Tab-separated table of C-alpha atoms and ligand atoms in Angstrom:
chain	number	residue	atom	x	y	z
A	1	MET	CA	94.865	125.905	78.989
A	2	GLU	CA	95.670	122.710	80.838
A	3	ARG	CA	92.642	120.934	82.264
A	4	ILE	CA	93.660	120.152	85.819
A	5	ALA	CA	91.407	118.287	88.268
A	6	VAL	CA	91.868	117.750	91.986
A	7	PHE	CA	90.542	114.484	93.445
A	8	PRO	CA	90.379	115.221	97.172
A	9	GLY	CA	89.887	112.616	99.866
A	10	SER	CA	91.254	110.913	102.937
A	11	PHE	CA	92.336	107.727	101.162
A	12	ASP	CA	92.559	105.924	104.505
A	13	PRO	CA	93.381	103.659	102.642
A	14	ILE	CA	92.908	103.902	98.856
A	15	THR	CA	90.299	101.339	97.761
A	16	LEU	CA	89.298	99.789	94.441
A	17	GLY	CA	86.398	102.288	94.483
A	18	HIS	CA	88.831	105.229	94.414
A	19	TYR	CA	90.983	103.454	91.855
A	20	ASP	CA	88.006	102.928	89.554
A	21	ILE	CA	87.118	106.639	89.615
A	22	ILE	CA	90.726	107.702	89.011
A	23	GLU	CA	91.256	105.235	86.183
A	24	ARG	CA	88.105	106.359	84.396
A	25	ALA	CA	88.821	110.059	84.936
A	26	ALA	CA	92.457	109.859	83.744
A	27	PRO	CA	91.588	110.239	80.015
A	28	LEU	CA	89.246	113.180	80.721
A	29	PHE	CA	91.846	115.606	82.091
A	30	ASP	CA	95.385	116.680	81.230
A	31	LYS	CA	96.357	116.185	84.852
A	32	ILE	CA	94.690	114.861	87.984
A	33	ILE	CA	96.111	115.656	91.396
A	34	VAL	CA	94.996	113.086	93.949
A	35	ALA	CA	95.110	115.289	97.032
A	36	ILE	CA	95.110	113.908	100.551
A	37	GLY	CA	93.274	116.399	102.739
A	38	GLN	CA	94.839	116.649	106.187
A	39	ASN	CA	92.240	117.472	108.798
A	40	ALA	CA	93.476	117.910	112.367
A	41	GLN	CA	90.054	116.917	113.715
A	42	LYS	CA	90.026	113.543	111.994
A	43	ASN	CA	91.520	110.371	113.392
A	44	TYR	CA	93.135	108.371	110.645
A	45	MET	CA	93.957	104.670	110.800
A	46	PHE	CA	97.038	105.044	108.615
A	47	THR	CA	99.701	107.740	108.741
A	48	LEU	CA	99.926	110.386	106.069
A	49	GLU	CA	103.204	108.856	104.822
A	50	GLN	CA	101.603	105.413	104.511
A	51	ARG	CA	98.496	106.702	102.714
A	52	ARG	CA	100.646	108.714	100.344
A	53	LYS	CA	102.963	105.774	99.593
A	54	TRP	CA	100.050	103.462	98.786
A	55	LEU	CA	98.519	106.080	96.485
A	56	GLU	CA	101.816	106.692	94.694
A	57	GLU	CA	102.507	103.006	94.227
A	58	SER	CA	98.969	102.164	93.095
A	59	LEU	CA	98.841	105.049	90.610
A	60	GLN	CA	102.363	104.791	89.236
A	61	ARG	CA	101.215	103.581	85.837
A	62	PHE	CA	99.259	106.765	85.087
A	63	PRO	CA	101.605	109.415	83.655
A	64	ASN	CA	99.132	112.273	84.204
A	65	ILE	CA	98.347	111.564	87.841
A	66	GLN	CA	100.159	113.115	90.785
A	67	VAL	CA	99.729	112.685	94.516
A	68	ASP	CA	99.893	115.613	96.926
A	69	VAL	CA	98.822	116.627	100.429
A	70	TYR	CA	96.937	119.761	101.441
A	71	GLU	CA	95.444	121.462	104.450
A	72	GLY	CA	92.559	123.899	104.502
A	73	LEU	CA	89.827	124.466	101.960
A	74	THR	CA	89.831	122.358	98.803
A	75	VAL	CA	88.958	125.421	96.692
A	76	ASP	CA	92.003	127.283	98.042
A	77	TYR	CA	94.178	124.332	97.161
A	78	CYS	CA	92.652	124.271	93.657
A	79	LYS	CA	93.564	127.934	93.189
A	80	LYS	CA	97.097	127.267	94.361
A	81	VAL	CA	97.671	124.478	91.831
A	82	GLY	CA	95.658	126.059	88.996
A	83	ALA	CA	92.907	123.423	88.965
A	84	SER	CA	89.483	124.277	87.483
A	85	PHE	CA	87.852	120.960	88.358
A	86	ILE	CA	87.157	118.972	91.504
A	87	LEU	CA	86.599	115.274	90.869
A	88	ARG	CA	84.345	113.236	93.162
A	89	GLY	CA	82.797	109.782	93.043
A	90	LEU	CA	79.146	108.972	93.691
A	91	ARG	CA	78.059	105.649	95.103
A	92	ASN	CA	74.532	106.129	96.361
A	93	PRO	CA	71.892	108.722	97.298
A	94	ALA	CA	73.658	109.514	100.574
A	95	ASP	CA	76.838	110.434	98.658
A	96	PHE	CA	74.731	112.543	96.318
A	97	GLU	CA	73.146	114.605	99.102
A	98	PHE	CA	76.470	115.133	100.843
A	99	GLU	CA	78.363	115.955	97.657
A	100	LYS	CA	75.645	118.304	96.448
A	101	ALA	CA	75.987	120.418	99.596
A	102	ILE	CA	79.771	120.520	99.317
A	103	ALA	CA	79.724	121.358	95.606
A	104	HIS	CA	77.229	124.201	96.120
A	105	THR	CA	79.244	125.531	99.051
A	106	ASN	CA	82.465	125.406	97.075
A	107	ARG	CA	80.834	127.326	94.297
A	108	ALA	CA	79.440	129.913	96.718
A	109	ILE	CA	82.703	130.595	98.528
A	110	THR	CA	84.970	131.149	95.570
A	111	GLU	CA	85.008	133.733	92.782
A	112	LYS	CA	87.144	131.521	90.599
A	113	HIS	CA	85.131	129.179	88.428
A	114	ILE	CA	85.663	125.652	89.713
A	115	GLU	CA	83.364	122.901	88.478
A	116	THR	CA	82.814	119.731	90.477
A	117	VAL	CA	82.694	116.726	88.169
A	118	PHE	CA	81.072	113.518	89.392
A	119	LEU	CA	81.615	110.018	88.127
A	120	LEU	CA	79.267	107.230	89.104
A	121	THR	CA	80.933	104.265	90.653
A	122	SER	CA	81.177	101.180	88.444
A	123	SER	CA	78.734	98.451	89.293
A	124	GLY	CA	80.361	96.021	91.680
A	125	LYS	CA	82.419	98.789	93.345
A	126	SER	CA	79.656	100.866	94.887
A	127	TYR	CA	79.681	99.014	98.204
A	128	ILE	CA	83.376	99.669	98.829
A	129	SER	CA	84.294	102.387	101.320
A	130	SER	CA	87.469	103.129	103.238
A	131	SER	CA	85.603	102.908	106.549
A	132	ILE	CA	84.385	99.368	105.833
A	133	VAL	CA	87.838	98.388	104.562
A	134	ARG	CA	89.287	99.633	107.873
A	135	ASP	CA	86.808	97.485	109.780
A	136	VAL	CA	87.776	94.428	107.733
A	137	ILE	CA	91.470	95.151	108.375
A	138	ARG	CA	90.917	95.639	112.122
A	139	ASN	CA	89.140	92.311	112.297
A	140	LYS	CA	91.728	90.510	110.191
A	141	GLY	CA	89.397	89.824	107.282
A	142	ASN	CA	90.150	89.444	103.597
A	143	TYR	CA	90.699	93.147	102.803
A	144	GLU	CA	92.887	92.310	99.782
A	145	ILE	CA	89.901	92.004	97.445
A	146	LEU	CA	88.823	95.584	98.255
A	147	VAL	CA	92.071	97.497	97.662
A	148	PRO	CA	94.766	97.803	94.958
A	149	LEU	CA	97.534	95.168	95.028
A	150	GLU	CA	99.984	97.705	96.431
A	151	VAL	CA	98.042	98.055	99.687
A	152	ARG	CA	99.387	95.350	101.932
A	153	ILE	CA	99.491	95.528	105.726
B	1	LIG	P1	86.370	111.761	102.126
B	1	LIG	O1	87.022	111.803	103.457
B	1	LIG	O2	86.414	113.067	101.376
B	1	LIG	O3	84.994	111.116	102.085
B	1	LIG	P2	87.288	109.395	100.792
B	1	LIG	O4	88.721	108.997	100.665
B	1	LIG	O5	86.409	108.526	101.609
B	1	LIG	O6	87.343	110.865	101.294
B	1	LIG	O7	86.625	109.536	99.362
B	1	LIG	C1	87.143	110.365	98.353
B	1	LIG	C2	86.231	110.345	97.132
B	1	LIG	O8	86.145	109.019	96.594
B	1	LIG	C3	84.776	110.758	97.388
B	1	LIG	O9	84.319	111.496	96.271
B	1	LIG	C4	84.040	109.448	97.452
B	1	LIG	O10	82.689	109.604	97.077
B	1	LIG	C5	84.804	108.654	96.407
B	1	LIG	N1	84.665	107.218	96.600
B	1	LIG	C6	85.036	106.469	97.649
B	1	LIG	N2	84.723	105.174	97.474
B	1	LIG	C7	84.118	105.102	96.266
B	1	LIG	C8	83.530	104.035	95.495
B	1	LIG	N3	83.469	102.776	95.952
B	1	LIG	N4	83.013	104.350	94.291
B	1	LIG	C9	83.031	105.636	93.847
B	1	LIG	N5	83.553	106.663	94.518
B	1	LIG	C10	84.086	106.408	95.705
């Protein structure tokens, strides 16, 4: 059976932190679907089209990585695409606490066996977050060192 993982997130925008996790997870799965979760309650800085384009361009060199968009529960999306794994990155203890609650909830609300797989951020990338990147962009700072080359505003 194909080992399919979903890497869900907002990717508003994709950062070198996301890229690092994706690059290191690519050899572990047959296919990874980088899935942009659309949440009506969230205010995004960049449009869905823009976030998707940056992901596609940045990840073009990986033959087993696809980009998609979904609404609703991540576990429902996993069922739809036949994924048995959810991929998430961990930066710090706050991520751990948050991710632990989500992973347990996901396991509780689905009968299908879906494992959440965590990769620790590489040293030097753990401080990068989309929200800080957005702040740097808003204030016209040097965001280029925090994102893949393809992300240019
Ligand atoms: P969300 O809205 O779900 O938090 P994000 O796009 O912010 O979406 O993050 C998606 C995933 O990428 C999460 O698992 C997050 O922990 C991980 N991630 C983000 N930045 C980093 C980083 N610098 N190092 C490792 N993982 C990261």
